Coordinates of C-alpha atoms and ligand atoms in Angstrom, one line a residue:
M1 CA -12.8 -15.2 8.9
R2 CA -16.2 -15.0 7.2
L3 CA -16.6 -13.1 4.0
A4 CA -20.1 -12.4 2.7
V5 CA -20.4 -11.4 -0.9
V6 CA -23.6 -9.8 -2.1
G7 CA -24.4 -10.5 -5.7
A8 CA -23.4 -13.5 -7.8
G9 CA -22.6 -11.8 -11.1
I10 CA -19.1 -12.2 -12.5
A11 CA -18.0 -9.6 -9.9
G12 CA -19.3 -11.4 -6.9
L13 CA -18.4 -14.9 -8.1
A14 CA -14.8 -13.8 -8.9
T15 CA -14.4 -12.0 -5.6
A16 CA -15.5 -15.0 -3.7
Y17 CA -13.4 -17.4 -5.7
L18 CA -10.2 -15.3 -5.6
A19 CA -10.6 -14.7 -1.9
Q20 CA -11.0 -18.4 -1.2
R21 CA -8.2 -19.3 -3.5
A22 CA -5.7 -16.9 -1.8
H23 CA -6.9 -17.8 1.7
P24 CA -8.4 -21.3 1.8
D25 CA -9.4 -20.8 5.5
V26 CA -11.7 -17.9 4.6
D27 CA -15.3 -19.0 5.0
V28 CA -17.1 -17.5 2.0
V29 CA -20.8 -17.1 1.3
V30 CA -22.3 -15.5 -1.8
L31 CA -25.9 -14.2 -1.5
E32 CA -27.8 -13.8 -4.8
S33 CA -31.3 -12.5 -5.2
A34 CA -32.0 -14.2 -8.6
A35 CA -32.7 -17.9 -9.0
E36 CA -29.4 -18.5 -10.8
P37 CA -25.9 -17.1 -10.4
G38 CA -24.3 -15.2 -13.3
G39 CA -26.1 -11.8 -13.4
K40 CA -25.7 -10.5 -16.9
A41 CA -23.4 -13.4 -17.8
R42 CA -25.8 -16.0 -19.1
S43 CA -26.0 -18.2 -22.2
S44 CA -28.5 -20.7 -23.5
V45 CA -28.6 -23.2 -26.4
E46 CA -31.7 -22.9 -28.6
G47 CA -32.3 -24.8 -31.8
G48 CA -28.6 -25.7 -31.7
H49 CA -27.6 -22.0 -31.6
L50 CA -25.5 -20.8 -28.7
F51 CA -27.0 -17.5 -27.5
D52 CA -25.1 -15.3 -25.0
W53 CA -27.6 -13.0 -23.2
G54 CA -25.1 -10.4 -22.1
P55 CA -21.3 -10.4 -22.5
G56 CA -20.2 -12.4 -25.6
G57 CA -16.5 -12.6 -24.8
F58 CA -13.4 -10.9 -23.4
L59 CA -10.2 -9.6 -24.8
T60 CA -7.0 -11.6 -24.1
N61 CA -4.6 -8.7 -23.8
A62 CA -5.9 -7.4 -20.5
G63 CA -5.4 -10.9 -19.2
E64 CA -7.7 -10.7 -16.2
T65 CA -10.6 -12.9 -17.4
L66 CA -8.1 -15.1 -19.3
D67 CA -6.1 -15.7 -16.1
L68 CA -9.3 -16.5 -14.2
A69 CA -10.4 -19.0 -16.9
L70 CA -7.0 -20.6 -16.8
A71 CA -7.0 -20.8 -12.9
L72 CA -10.4 -22.5 -13.2
G73 CA -8.9 -25.2 -15.5
L74 CA -10.8 -24.0 -18.6
Q75 CA -7.8 -23.8 -21.0
D76 CA -9.2 -26.5 -23.3
R77 CA -12.5 -24.7 -23.6
L78 CA -11.1 -21.3 -24.6
R79 CA -12.2 -20.3 -28.1
P80 CA -10.4 -17.4 -29.8
A81 CA -12.4 -15.4 -32.4
A82 CA -11.9 -16.1 -36.1
D83 CA -9.8 -13.6 -38.1
A84 CA -13.0 -12.1 -39.4
A85 CA -13.6 -10.5 -36.0
A86 CA -10.8 -8.0 -36.7
H87 CA -13.1 -6.2 -39.2
R88 CA -16.4 -4.4 -38.8
Y89 CA -18.9 -2.5 -41.0
L90 CA -20.7 0.7 -40.5
F91 CA -24.3 1.0 -41.9
R92 CA -24.4 4.4 -43.6
D93 CA -26.4 5.9 -46.4
G94 CA -28.2 2.6 -47.0
G95 CA -25.2 0.3 -47.3
L96 CA -22.4 -1.5 -45.4
R97 CA -19.1 0.5 -45.3
P98 CA -16.0 -1.2 -44.0
V99 CA -14.6 0.5 -40.9
P100 CA -11.0 1.2 -41.9
A101 CA -8.5 -0.8 -39.8
T102 CA -5.3 1.1 -40.7
L103 CA -4.2 4.7 -41.3
G104 CA -3.8 4.0 -45.0
A105 CA -7.3 2.6 -45.1
W106 CA -8.6 5.7 -43.4
L107 CA -7.0 7.8 -46.1
R108 CA -8.9 5.9 -48.8
S109 CA -12.1 5.5 -46.8
E110 CA -15.2 7.4 -47.9
L111 CA -16.7 7.5 -44.3
L112 CA -15.3 11.0 -44.1
S113 CA -15.2 13.7 -46.7
P114 CA -11.8 14.6 -48.2
P115 CA -11.4 17.7 -45.9
G116 CA -12.7 15.6 -43.0
R117 CA -10.1 12.9 -43.7
L118 CA -7.3 15.5 -43.9
R119 CA -8.4 17.1 -40.6
A120 CA -8.4 13.6 -39.0
L121 CA -4.9 12.8 -40.2
A122 CA -3.6 16.2 -39.0
E123 CA -4.3 15.0 -35.5
P124 CA -0.6 14.9 -34.4
L125 CA -0.3 18.6 -35.3
L126 CA -3.7 19.9 -34.2
G127 CA -4.9 17.6 -31.3
G128 CA -3.3 19.4 -28.4
R129 CA -3.6 18.5 -24.8
A130 CA -6.7 19.0 -22.6
R131 CA -6.4 20.4 -19.1
R132 CA -9.7 19.0 -17.8
E133 CA -12.1 16.1 -18.2
E134 CA -14.0 16.1 -21.4
S135 CA -16.7 14.1 -23.2
V136 CA -15.9 11.4 -25.7
H137 CA -17.4 13.6 -28.4
D138 CA -15.4 16.6 -27.5
F139 CA -12.1 14.6 -27.3
I140 CA -12.7 13.1 -30.8
A141 CA -13.6 16.6 -32.2
R142 CA -10.5 18.2 -30.7
H143 CA -8.2 15.5 -32.0
F144 CA -9.8 14.4 -35.2
G145 CA -12.1 17.2 -36.2
H146 CA -15.9 17.9 -35.9
E147 CA -16.8 15.7 -38.8
A148 CA -15.0 12.7 -37.4
A149 CA -16.8 13.3 -34.0
R150 CA -20.2 13.6 -35.7
V151 CA -19.7 10.4 -37.7
L152 CA -17.8 8.2 -35.3
A153 CA -18.2 9.3 -31.7
G154 CA -21.6 7.8 -31.4
V155 CA -20.7 4.3 -32.7
F156 CA -17.5 4.4 -30.7
V157 CA -19.4 4.4 -27.4
A158 CA -22.6 2.6 -28.6
G159 CA -21.0 -0.9 -28.6
I160 CA -19.4 -0.4 -25.1
A161 CA -21.8 1.7 -23.2
A162 CA -25.0 2.1 -25.2
G163 CA -24.8 5.8 -24.3
D164 CA -24.5 9.3 -25.5
A165 CA -20.9 10.4 -26.6
R166 CA -21.7 14.0 -25.6
E167 CA -22.3 12.9 -22.0
L168 CA -19.9 10.1 -21.4
S169 CA -16.5 10.9 -20.0
L170 CA -13.4 10.1 -22.1
D171 CA -11.3 10.0 -19.0
A172 CA -13.5 7.4 -17.2
L173 CA -14.4 5.3 -20.3
F174 CA -11.1 5.4 -22.2
P175 CA -8.3 6.3 -19.8
R176 CA -5.8 4.7 -22.2
L177 CA -6.5 7.4 -24.8
R178 CA -5.9 10.1 -22.3
K179 CA -2.7 8.5 -21.3
L180 CA -1.6 8.3 -25.0
E181 CA -2.4 12.0 -25.3
A182 CA -0.4 12.8 -22.2
T183 CA 2.6 10.7 -23.1
H184 CA 2.8 11.3 -26.9
G185 CA 0.9 14.6 -27.3
S186 CA -1.2 12.7 -30.0
V187 CA -3.4 9.7 -30.1
L188 CA -2.1 8.6 -33.5
R189 CA 1.6 8.9 -32.5
G190 CA 0.8 7.1 -29.3
M191 CA -0.9 4.2 -31.1
L192 CA 1.9 3.9 -33.6
A193 CA 4.4 3.7 -30.8
A194 CA 2.3 1.2 -28.9
R195 CA 2.0 -1.0 -32.0
R196 CA 5.8 -0.9 -32.5
G197 CA 6.5 -1.8 -28.9
A198 CA 3.7 -4.4 -28.5
P199 CA 5.0 -7.8 -27.4
T200 CA 3.5 -10.7 -29.4
S201 CA 3.2 -13.3 -26.8
V202 CA 1.4 -16.6 -26.8
R203 CA 0.3 -18.1 -23.5
P204 CA 1.5 -21.6 -22.8
T205 CA -2.0 -23.1 -22.8
A206 CA -3.2 -26.2 -24.6
A207 CA -5.2 -24.0 -26.8
A208 CA -2.2 -21.6 -27.4
I209 CA -4.3 -18.4 -26.9
P210 CA -2.7 -15.4 -28.5
T211 CA -2.7 -12.5 -26.0
D212 CA -2.9 -9.9 -28.8
G213 CA -6.2 -8.5 -27.7
R214 CA -8.3 -11.0 -29.6
L215 CA -11.9 -11.5 -28.5
T216 CA -12.2 -14.8 -26.9
T217 CA -15.0 -16.9 -25.4
L218 CA -15.4 -20.4 -24.0
E219 CA -17.0 -23.5 -25.4
G220 CA -20.6 -23.2 -24.1
G221 CA -20.4 -19.4 -24.1
V222 CA -19.8 -17.1 -21.1
Q223 CA -22.0 -19.3 -19.1
A224 CA -19.1 -21.8 -18.9
L225 CA -17.2 -19.2 -16.8
V226 CA -20.1 -18.8 -14.4
D227 CA -20.6 -22.6 -14.1
A228 CA -16.9 -23.1 -13.4
L229 CA -16.9 -20.4 -10.7
A230 CA -20.0 -21.7 -9.1
A231 CA -18.6 -25.2 -9.1
A232 CA -15.3 -24.1 -7.6
L233 CA -17.3 -22.3 -4.8
A234 CA -19.2 -25.6 -4.2
G235 CA -22.3 -24.9 -2.1
R236 CA -21.2 -21.5 -1.1
V237 CA -23.5 -19.6 -3.6
R238 CA -27.0 -19.2 -2.2
S239 CA -29.3 -18.1 -4.9
G240 CA -32.8 -16.8 -4.2
V241 CA -31.5 -14.8 -1.2
R242 CA -32.0 -11.0 -1.4
V243 CA -29.9 -8.8 0.8
L244 CA -32.0 -6.1 2.5
G245 CA -29.4 -4.1 4.5
L246 CA -26.3 -4.0 6.7
D247 CA -26.2 -3.5 10.5
D248 CA -23.6 -3.4 13.1
H249 CA -22.9 -6.4 15.4
G250 CA -21.1 -4.3 18.0
R251 CA -19.4 -0.9 17.8
P252 CA -19.9 0.7 14.4
G253 CA -17.1 -0.2 12.0
E254 CA -15.3 -2.4 14.5
G255 CA -17.5 -5.5 15.1
P256 CA -18.8 -8.1 12.6
I257 CA -21.3 -6.9 10.0
A258 CA -24.8 -8.2 10.2
V259 CA -26.1 -8.8 6.6
R260 CA -29.9 -8.8 6.7
A261 CA -31.4 -11.0 3.9
V262 CA -34.6 -12.7 2.9
G263 CA -35.0 -15.9 1.0
A264 CA -37.5 -18.8 0.6
H265 CA -37.3 -19.5 4.4
G266 CA -38.0 -15.9 5.4
E267 CA -35.6 -13.3 6.9
E268 CA -32.2 -14.2 8.3
V269 CA -29.0 -12.4 9.5
V270 CA -25.6 -13.6 8.1
A271 CA -22.8 -12.4 10.4
A272 CA -19.6 -11.6 8.5
D273 CA -16.2 -10.2 9.3
A274 CA -16.1 -8.5 5.9
V275 CA -18.6 -7.8 3.1
A276 CA -18.1 -7.3 -0.7
L277 CA -21.0 -5.5 -2.3
A278 CA -20.9 -6.9 -5.9
V279 CA -24.3 -5.4 -7.0
P280 CA -25.0 -2.6 -9.5
A281 CA -24.5 0.9 -8.2
Y282 CA -28.2 1.6 -7.6
A283 CA -28.6 -1.6 -5.6
A284 CA -25.5 -0.8 -3.5
A285 CA -27.0 2.7 -2.9
E286 CA -30.2 1.2 -1.6
L287 CA -28.2 -1.1 0.8
L288 CA -26.0 1.7 2.1
A289 CA -28.6 4.5 2.3
P290 CA -29.5 4.1 6.0
T291 CA -25.9 3.8 7.3
A292 CA -23.7 5.6 4.7
P293 CA -25.9 8.2 3.0
E294 CA -23.0 10.0 1.4
A295 CA -21.8 6.9 -0.3
A296 CA -25.4 6.1 -1.3
A297 CA -25.8 9.6 -2.8
A298 CA -22.7 9.2 -4.9
L299 CA -23.7 5.7 -6.1
D300 CA -27.2 7.0 -6.9
G301 CA -25.6 9.5 -9.3
I302 CA -24.4 6.7 -11.6
R303 CA -27.0 6.3 -14.2
Y304 CA -27.6 3.1 -16.3
A305 CA -28.8 2.5 -19.9
D306 CA -31.6 0.1 -20.6
V307 CA -30.5 -2.4 -23.3
V308 CA -32.1 -5.2 -25.3
V309 CA -30.3 -8.2 -26.8
A310 CA -32.1 -10.2 -29.5
A311 CA -30.3 -13.3 -30.4
L312 CA -31.5 -15.0 -33.6
G313 CA -30.7 -18.2 -35.5
Y314 CA -31.1 -18.4 -39.3
D315 CA -30.5 -20.9 -42.0
R316 CA -27.4 -19.8 -44.0
V317 CA -29.5 -19.6 -47.2
D318 CA -31.7 -16.9 -45.6
V319 CA -28.8 -14.5 -45.0
P320 CA -27.8 -12.8 -48.2
T321 CA -24.8 -11.0 -46.7
V322 CA -21.2 -12.3 -46.8
L323 CA -20.4 -12.7 -43.1
D324 CA -16.7 -11.7 -43.2
A325 CA -16.6 -9.5 -40.1
A326 CA -17.6 -9.1 -36.5
G327 CA -20.8 -7.3 -37.5
V328 CA -22.3 -4.0 -38.2
L329 CA -22.3 -0.8 -36.1
V330 CA -25.1 1.6 -36.8
P331 CA -24.8 5.4 -36.2
R332 CA -27.9 7.3 -35.3
G333 CA -29.9 8.9 -38.1
Q334 CA -29.8 6.0 -40.5
G335 CA -33.4 4.9 -40.0
V336 CA -32.3 1.8 -38.0
R337 CA -33.1 1.3 -34.3
A338 CA -30.4 -1.3 -33.6
L339 CA -27.1 -0.1 -32.2
E340 CA -25.2 -3.1 -33.5
V341 CA -25.7 -6.4 -35.2
Q342 CA -23.1 -8.9 -34.0
W343 CA -22.3 -11.7 -36.5
S344 CA -21.8 -14.2 -33.6
S345 CA -21.2 -17.3 -35.7
A346 CA -18.7 -15.5 -38.0
V347 CA -16.7 -14.6 -34.9
F348 CA -17.2 -17.9 -33.1
P349 CA -18.1 -20.5 -35.8
G350 CA -18.8 -23.1 -33.1
Q351 CA -21.9 -21.1 -31.9
A352 CA -24.1 -22.1 -34.8
P353 CA -24.9 -25.6 -36.2
L354 CA -23.5 -26.4 -39.6
G355 CA -25.2 -24.4 -42.4
K356 CA -26.8 -22.0 -39.9
V357 CA -26.0 -18.4 -38.8
T358 CA -26.3 -16.9 -35.3
L359 CA -26.7 -13.1 -35.0
R360 CA -27.1 -10.8 -32.0
V361 CA -28.8 -7.5 -32.2
V362 CA -28.1 -5.0 -29.4
A363 CA -30.6 -2.1 -29.2
G364 CA -31.9 0.5 -26.8
G365 CA -29.4 2.6 -24.8
T366 CA -29.8 6.1 -23.4
L367 CA -30.7 7.6 -26.8
D368 CA -33.7 5.1 -27.2
P369 CA -35.0 4.7 -23.7
G370 CA -38.5 3.4 -24.7
L371 CA -37.3 0.4 -26.6
V372 CA -37.0 -1.9 -23.5
T373 CA -40.7 -1.4 -22.7
L374 CA -41.9 -2.8 -26.0
S375 CA -43.6 -6.3 -26.1
D376 CA -41.7 -9.2 -27.4
D377 CA -43.7 -9.1 -30.6
D378 CA -43.0 -5.4 -31.2
L379 CA -39.3 -5.9 -30.3
L380 CA -39.0 -8.7 -32.7
A381 CA -40.7 -6.8 -35.5
S382 CA -38.3 -3.8 -34.9
V383 CA -35.3 -6.1 -34.9
R384 CA -36.4 -7.8 -38.1
R385 CA -37.0 -4.5 -39.8
D386 CA -33.4 -3.5 -38.9
L387 CA -32.0 -6.8 -40.2
E388 CA -33.9 -6.4 -43.5
R389 CA -32.6 -2.8 -43.9
T390 CA -29.0 -3.5 -42.9
M391 CA -28.5 -7.1 -44.2
G392 CA -31.4 -7.8 -46.5
I393 CA -32.7 -10.6 -44.3
V394 CA -36.5 -11.1 -44.9
A395 CA -36.9 -14.7 -43.7
E396 CA -38.2 -15.6 -40.3
P397 CA -35.6 -16.6 -37.8
E398 CA -35.7 -20.3 -36.7
A399 CA -34.7 -19.5 -33.1
V400 CA -35.1 -16.3 -31.1
R401 CA -34.2 -15.2 -27.6
I402 CA -35.1 -11.7 -26.5
V403 CA -33.4 -10.5 -23.3
R404 CA -34.2 -7.1 -21.7
W405 CA -31.6 -5.6 -19.4
P406 CA -33.3 -2.6 -17.7
R407 CA -30.5 -0.5 -16.1
G408 CA -28.2 -2.9 -17.9
I409 CA -25.0 -0.9 -18.5
P410 CA -23.6 1.8 -16.2
Q411 CA -22.9 5.2 -17.8
F412 CA -19.5 6.7 -17.1
A413 CA -20.8 10.2 -17.4
L414 CA -18.7 13.4 -16.9
G415 CA -17.8 13.4 -13.2
H416 CA -17.8 9.6 -12.9
G417 CA -14.3 9.4 -11.4
G418 CA -15.3 11.8 -8.6
R419 CA -18.5 10.0 -7.9
V420 CA -16.7 6.6 -7.6
E421 CA -14.0 8.1 -5.4
A422 CA -16.6 9.8 -3.1
A423 CA -18.6 6.5 -2.9
R424 CA -15.5 4.5 -2.0
R425 CA -14.3 7.0 0.6
A426 CA -17.7 7.4 2.3
A427 CA -18.3 3.7 2.3
A428 CA -14.9 2.9 3.8
A429 CA -15.3 5.6 6.5
R430 CA -18.5 4.0 7.8
W431 CA -17.7 0.3 6.9
P432 CA -13.9 -0.2 6.9
R433 CA -14.3 -4.0 6.2
L434 CA -16.6 -3.5 3.2
A435 CA -15.5 -3.3 -0.5
L436 CA -17.5 -2.1 -3.4
T437 CA -16.9 -4.0 -6.6
G438 CA -18.6 -4.4 -10.0
S439 CA -18.8 -3.0 -13.5
Y440 CA -19.7 0.6 -12.5
L441 CA -16.3 1.4 -10.9
S442 CA -13.5 1.5 -13.4
G443 CA -14.7 -0.3 -16.5
V444 CA -17.7 -2.2 -17.9
G445 CA -15.9 -5.0 -19.6
L446 CA -15.4 -8.4 -18.0
D447 CA -11.7 -7.8 -17.6
D448 CA -12.4 -4.6 -15.6
V449 CA -14.9 -6.5 -13.5
V450 CA -12.4 -9.3 -12.7
R451 CA -9.7 -6.7 -12.0
E452 CA -11.9 -5.0 -9.5
A453 CA -12.9 -8.4 -8.0
R454 CA -9.2 -9.2 -7.6
A455 CA -8.7 -5.9 -5.7
A456 CA -11.7 -6.5 -3.5
A457 CA -10.6 -10.1 -2.7
A458 CA -7.1 -8.9 -1.9
R459 CA -8.4 -6.2 0.4
L460 CA -10.9 -8.3 2.3
A461 CA -9.6 -11.9 2.4
G462 CA -6.8 -11.0 4.7
V463 CA -8.8 -9.0 7.3
P464 CA -8.6 -10.5 10.7
R465 CA -11.6 -12.2 12.3
V466 CA -13.5 -9.9 14.7
Ligands
FAD501 C1 -26.0 -6.6 -23.4 C2 -24.6 -6.6 -22.7 C3 -23.5 -7.0 -23.5 C4 -22.3 -7.0 -22.9 N1 -21.2 -7.4 -23.7 C5 -20.0 -7.5 -23.1 C6 -18.9 -8.2 -23.8 O1 -19.1 -8.6 -24.9 N2 -17.7 -8.2 -23.2 C7 -17.5 -7.7 -21.9 O2 -16.4 -7.8 -21.4 N3 -18.5 -7.2 -21.2 C8 -19.8 -7.1 -21.7 N4 -20.8 -6.6 -21.0 C9 -20.5 -6.1 -19.7 C10 -20.5 -7.2 -18.6 O3 -21.5 -8.2 -19.0 C11 -20.9 -6.7 -17.3 O4 -20.1 -5.6 -16.9 C12 -20.7 -7.7 -16.2 O5 -21.4 -8.9 -16.5 C13 -21.3 -7.2 -14.9 O6 -21.0 -8.0 -13.8 P1 -21.4 -7.6 -12.3 O7 -21.2 -8.8 -11.5 O8 -20.7 -6.4 -12.0 O9 -22.9 -7.2 -12.4 P2 -24.2 -8.1 -12.6 O10 -24.0 -9.1 -13.7 O11 -25.3 -7.1 -12.8 O12 -24.4 -8.9 -11.2 C14 -25.0 -8.3 -10.1 C15 -25.8 -9.4 -9.3 O13 -26.2 -8.8 -8.1 C16 -27.5 -9.4 -7.8 N5 -28.2 -8.5 -6.8 C17 -28.6 -7.2 -7.0 N6 -29.1 -6.8 -5.9 C18 -29.0 -7.8 -4.9 C19 -29.4 -7.9 -3.6 N7 -30.0 -6.9 -2.9 N8 -29.1 -9.1 -2.9 C20 -28.5 -10.1 -3.6 N9 -28.2 -10.0 -4.9 C21 -28.4 -8.9 -5.6 C22 -28.2 -9.4 -9.2 O14 -29.3 -10.3 -9.2 C23 -27.0 -9.9 -10.1 O15 -27.0 -11.2 -10.2 C24 -22.1 -6.6 -21.6 C25 -23.2 -6.2 -20.8 C26 -24.5 -6.2 -21.4 C27 -25.7 -5.8 -20.5

């Protein structure tokens, strides 16, 4: 059985690896248009600083990426975040305000006015239950009050989706919150119950990784996962090969699939018994438009946010802030363009050389669409202004890497679940041996991507040879 995987981001690499692992007789080939595998998951070392270009880690409680890393033999390279990562700051009214981590801390916090705090804490009484899909902003307003929604909804989604809380769907982006509401009638009650019942387990790995939801990375950054997947797929990943379309080899839906592609040696056709499309929604739409226009239309409805990542290395003496947290979230309207400043070397101390500091600024998103088009010089100037305002850094960075991700993060807007269902249904009707996989389906995090890859591998690896 031959499985062709289109796209060698984490989705495609994981689909190919898991399919091959479950069925060693499956002949897998991964076709990737870029020169290197990894997609958004890339890292580089510059001036001794480890810079992740896209994802900077994964959470251990979901277990998907952790299990994948363990299967790949990476247990000794797992690096859990330092305790500082449990805390964050919000930049507001010209200063850094700690984001309260507990109910008691919320009671004392000045992020909300006293009436705003009281309203937020009355959530178990006033939250109620929704009967239909609602935006993240509306959900927070209904449960915790309008002030809480105004102050917090934006930053709540900025770090995950770089999007607009009034447009993003609570149901698609945070299904767990909807479940808490359905089960407990209140988010706060549900969270307390979940905390009481949470198992505190430690995986039997050499590094004894706590599976308490701690952010975790690998020595060498997320790139280590990509390299291990590519190595395990030995020679089956063909970079520099762009897929152009899919055709039938025989009766529609019943014969092998002809994957049309172009690479350094010109056009070719790869015949496959099954295909996993592990490309962004807009790329999948393009590939499916001629044969499955309904699926393509649904996929085309999934919009993306442009984002920029600026990774910077500093000497410790040039950073006047005490780096005792994961970083700073910035609500809109504070005169700062960045969405977030991640204190990477406070979270993962191994990512900066001794006496140095590594930071990552994430900017852009749907509320600042022009940012990605700025020149490197203008982007750096904007990032440095933001660092001066939020953290008092005036010195020049000693290492810089600016990465633009146009259409970088899928937006789970209202109606997302319906679009995904329509795309899957229409694609399966025309191409029963094809699976859609990737970050635009059920979650943008690496764990969601690996979970979808596992599902795609399970569905396709066992299909009989045509
Ligand atoms: C700035 C940023 C920060 C993030 N931070 C985190 C984080 O800290 N933690 C976390 O869990 N997640 C994070 N994410 C999300 C996570 O990185 C992504 O969801 C994940 O990497 C997406 O993987 P993917 O394989 O679905 O897509 P991609 O990585 O986009 O891979 C798709 C691949 O398909 C290829 N391709 C496209 N069209 C074709 C074609 N026609 N033929 C052949 N190949 C094609 C592309 O070149 C690409 O390599 C972040 C994302 C960004 C952008």
